Amino acid sequence: MIEYIVIFVAVVSAIIALLQNDLLKAAILTGISGFCVAVLFQILLAPDVALTQAIVEGAIVPVFIALAVLKTRREEA
């Protein structure tokens, strides 16, 4: 039963991330969906894959997206 809840949260957060206009919110939602997929891997008894998923998709990718957004913003005069 918990698997369905985690799948639902992952899919909804991914869809909402696609529909966002604010890129920082999209980066956060990408991280949420990445952590949900990591939880699913842990439920499926694949801890090595879950750890890799949590580190890469849950932490590194959203940080890189957020840094890219902050570095490429234009200064308003």
Coordinates of N, CA and C in Angstrom, one line a residue:
M1 N 0.8 -1.2 0.0 CA 0.0 0.0 0.0 C 0.9 1.3 0.0
I2 N 1.9 1.2 0.8 CA 2.8 2.4 0.8 C 3.5 2.7 -0.5
E3 N 3.7 1.6 -1.3 CA 4.3 1.8 -2.6 C 3.5 2.7 -3.5
Y4 N 2.2 2.5 -3.4 CA 1.3 3.3 -4.3 C 1.3 4.7 -3.9
I5 N 1.4 5.0 -2.6 CA 1.5 6.4 -2.1 C 2.8 7.0 -2.6
V6 N 3.9 6.3 -2.5 CA 5.2 6.9 -2.9 C 5.2 7.1 -4.5
I7 N 4.6 6.1 -5.2 CA 4.5 6.3 -6.7 C 3.7 7.5 -7.0
F8 N 2.6 7.7 -6.3 CA 1.7 8.8 -6.6 C 2.4 10.1 -6.3
V9 N 3.1 10.2 -5.2 CA 3.9 11.4 -4.9 C 5.0 11.7 -5.9
A10 N 5.6 10.7 -6.4 CA 6.7 10.8 -7.4 C 6.1 11.3 -8.7
V11 N 5.0 10.7 -9.1 CA 4.5 11.1 -10.4 C 3.9 12.6 -10.3
V12 N 3.2 12.9 -9.2 CA 2.6 14.2 -9.1 C 3.7 15.3 -9.0
S13 N 4.7 15.0 -8.2 CA 5.8 16.0 -8.1 C 6.5 16.2 -9.5
A14 N 6.7 15.1 -10.2 CA 7.3 15.3 -11.6 C 6.4 16.1 -12.5
I15 N 5.1 15.8 -12.5 CA 4.2 16.6 -13.4 C 4.2 18.0 -13.0
I16 N 4.1 18.3 -11.7 CA 4.1 19.7 -11.2 C 5.4 20.4 -11.6
A17 N 6.5 19.7 -11.5 CA 7.8 20.2 -11.9 C 7.8 20.6 -13.3
L18 N 7.2 19.8 -14.2 CA 7.1 20.2 -15.6 C 6.3 21.4 -15.9
L19 N 5.3 21.7 -15.0 CA 4.4 22.8 -15.3 C 4.8 24.1 -14.6
Q20 N 5.9 24.1 -13.8 CA 6.3 25.2 -13.1 C 7.0 26.3 -14.0
N21 N 6.7 27.5 -13.7 CA 7.4 28.6 -14.4 C 8.7 29.0 -13.6
D22 N 8.6 28.9 -12.3 CA 9.8 29.2 -11.5 C 10.8 28.0 -11.5
L23 N 12.0 28.2 -12.0 CA 12.9 27.0 -12.1 C 13.4 26.5 -10.8
L24 N 13.5 27.4 -9.7 CA 13.9 26.9 -8.4 C 12.9 25.9 -7.8
K25 N 11.6 26.2 -8.0 CA 10.5 25.3 -7.6 C 10.6 24.0 -8.3
A26 N 10.9 24.1 -9.6 CA 11.0 22.9 -10.4 C 12.2 22.0 -10.0
A27 N 13.3 22.7 -9.5 CA 14.5 21.9 -9.0 C 14.1 21.2 -7.7
I28 N 13.4 21.9 -6.9 CA 13.0 21.2 -5.6 C 12.0 20.1 -5.9
L29 N 11.1 20.2 -6.8 CA 10.2 19.2 -7.1 C 10.9 18.0 -7.8
T30 N 11.9 18.3 -8.5 CA 12.7 17.2 -9.1 C 13.4 16.4 -8.0
G31 N 13.9 17.1 -7.0 CA 14.5 16.4 -5.9 C 13.5 15.5 -5.1
I32 N 12.3 16.0 -5.0 CA 11.3 15.2 -4.3 C 11.0 13.9 -5.1
S33 N 10.8 14.1 -6.4 CA 10.5 12.9 -7.2 C 11.7 11.9 -7.2
G34 N 12.9 12.4 -7.1 CA 14.1 11.6 -7.0 C 14.2 10.8 -5.7
F35 N 13.8 11.5 -4.6 CA 13.8 10.8 -3.4 C 12.7 9.7 -3.3
C36 N 11.6 10.0 -3.9 CA 10.5 9.0 -3.9 C 10.9 7.8 -4.7
V37 N 11.6 8.0 -5.8 CA 12.1 6.8 -6.6 C 13.2 6.0 -5.8
A38 N 14.0 6.8 -5.0 CA 15.0 6.1 -4.1 C 14.3 5.3 -3.0
V39 N 13.2 5.8 -2.5 CA 12.4 5.0 -1.5 C 11.8 3.8 -2.2
L40 N 11.3 3.9 -3.4 CA 10.8 2.7 -4.1 C 11.9 1.7 -4.3
F41 N 13.1 2.1 -4.6 CA 14.2 1.1 -4.8 C 14.5 0.4 -3.4
Q42 N 14.4 1.2 -2.4 CA 14.7 0.6 -1.0 C 13.6 -0.4 -0.7
I43 N 12.3 -0.1 -1.0 CA 11.2 -1.0 -0.8 C 11.4 -2.3 -1.6
L44 N 12.0 -2.1 -2.8 CA 12.2 -3.3 -3.6 C 13.5 -4.0 -3.3
L45 N 14.1 -3.7 -2.1 CA 15.3 -4.4 -1.6 C 16.5 -4.2 -2.5
A46 N 16.7 -3.0 -3.0 CA 17.9 -2.7 -3.8 C 18.6 -1.5 -3.1
P47 N 19.2 -1.7 -2.0 CA 19.8 -0.5 -1.3 C 20.9 0.2 -2.0
D48 N 21.7 -0.5 -2.8 CA 22.8 0.2 -3.5 C 22.2 1.1 -4.6
V49 N 21.2 0.7 -5.3 CA 20.6 1.5 -6.3 C 19.8 2.7 -5.6
A50 N 19.2 2.4 -4.5 CA 18.5 3.4 -3.7 C 19.4 4.5 -3.3
L51 N 20.6 4.1 -2.8 CA 21.6 5.1 -2.3 C 22.1 6.0 -3.4
T52 N 22.4 5.3 -4.6 CA 22.8 6.1 -5.7 C 21.8 7.0 -6.2
Q53 N 20.5 6.6 -6.3 CA 19.4 7.4 -6.7 C 19.2 8.6 -5.8
A54 N 19.3 8.3 -4.5 CA 19.1 9.4 -3.5 C 20.2 10.5 -3.7
I55 N 21.4 10.0 -3.9 CA 22.5 11.0 -4.0 C 22.4 11.8 -5.3
V56 N 22.2 11.1 -6.4 CA 22.3 11.8 -7.7 C 21.0 12.5 -7.9
E57 N 19.9 11.8 -8.0 CA 18.6 12.5 -8.4 C 18.0 13.3 -7.3
G58 N 18.3 12.9 -6.1 CA 17.6 13.6 -4.9 C 18.4 14.8 -4.5
A59 N 19.7 14.8 -4.6 CA 20.5 15.9 -4.1 C 21.4 16.6 -5.1
I60 N 22.1 15.9 -6.0 CA 23.1 16.6 -6.8 C 22.4 17.3 -8.0
V61 N 21.4 16.7 -8.6 CA 20.7 17.3 -9.8 C 20.0 18.6 -9.4
P62 N 19.2 18.6 -8.3 CA 18.5 19.8 -7.9 C 19.5 20.9 -7.5
V63 N 20.6 20.6 -6.9 CA 21.6 21.6 -6.5 C 22.2 22.2 -7.8
F64 N 22.5 21.3 -8.8 CA 23.1 21.8 -10.0 C 22.1 22.7 -10.8
I65 N 20.8 22.3 -10.8 CA 19.8 23.1 -11.5 C 19.7 24.5 -10.8
A66 N 19.6 24.5 -9.4 CA 19.5 25.7 -8.7 C 20.7 26.6 -8.9
L67 N 21.9 26.1 -8.9 CA 23.1 26.9 -9.1 C 23.1 27.4 -10.6
A68 N 22.7 26.6 -11.5 CA 22.7 27.1 -12.9 C 21.6 28.3 -13.0
V69 N 20.5 28.2 -12.4 CA 19.5 29.2 -12.4 C 20.1 30.5 -11.8
L70 N 20.7 30.3 -10.6 CA 21.2 31.5 -9.9 C 22.4 32.2 -10.7
K71 N 23.2 31.4 -11.3 CA 24.3 31.9 -12.1 C 23.9 32.6 -13.4
T72 N 22.8 32.2 -13.9 CA 22.4 32.8 -15.2 C 21.3 33.8 -15.1
R73 N 21.0 34.3 -14.0 CA 20.0 35.3 -13.8 C 20.5 36.6 -14.3
R74 N 19.7 37.4 -14.9 CA 20.1 38.7 -15.3 C 19.9 39.7 -14.2
E75 N 20.8 40.7 -14.1 CA 20.6 41.7 -13.1 C 19.7 42.8 -13.7
E76 N 18.8 43.2 -12.9 CA 17.8 44.2 -13.4 C 18.4 45.6 -13.0
A77 N 18.3 46.5 -13.9 CA 18.9 47.8 -13.7 C 17.9 48.7 -13.0

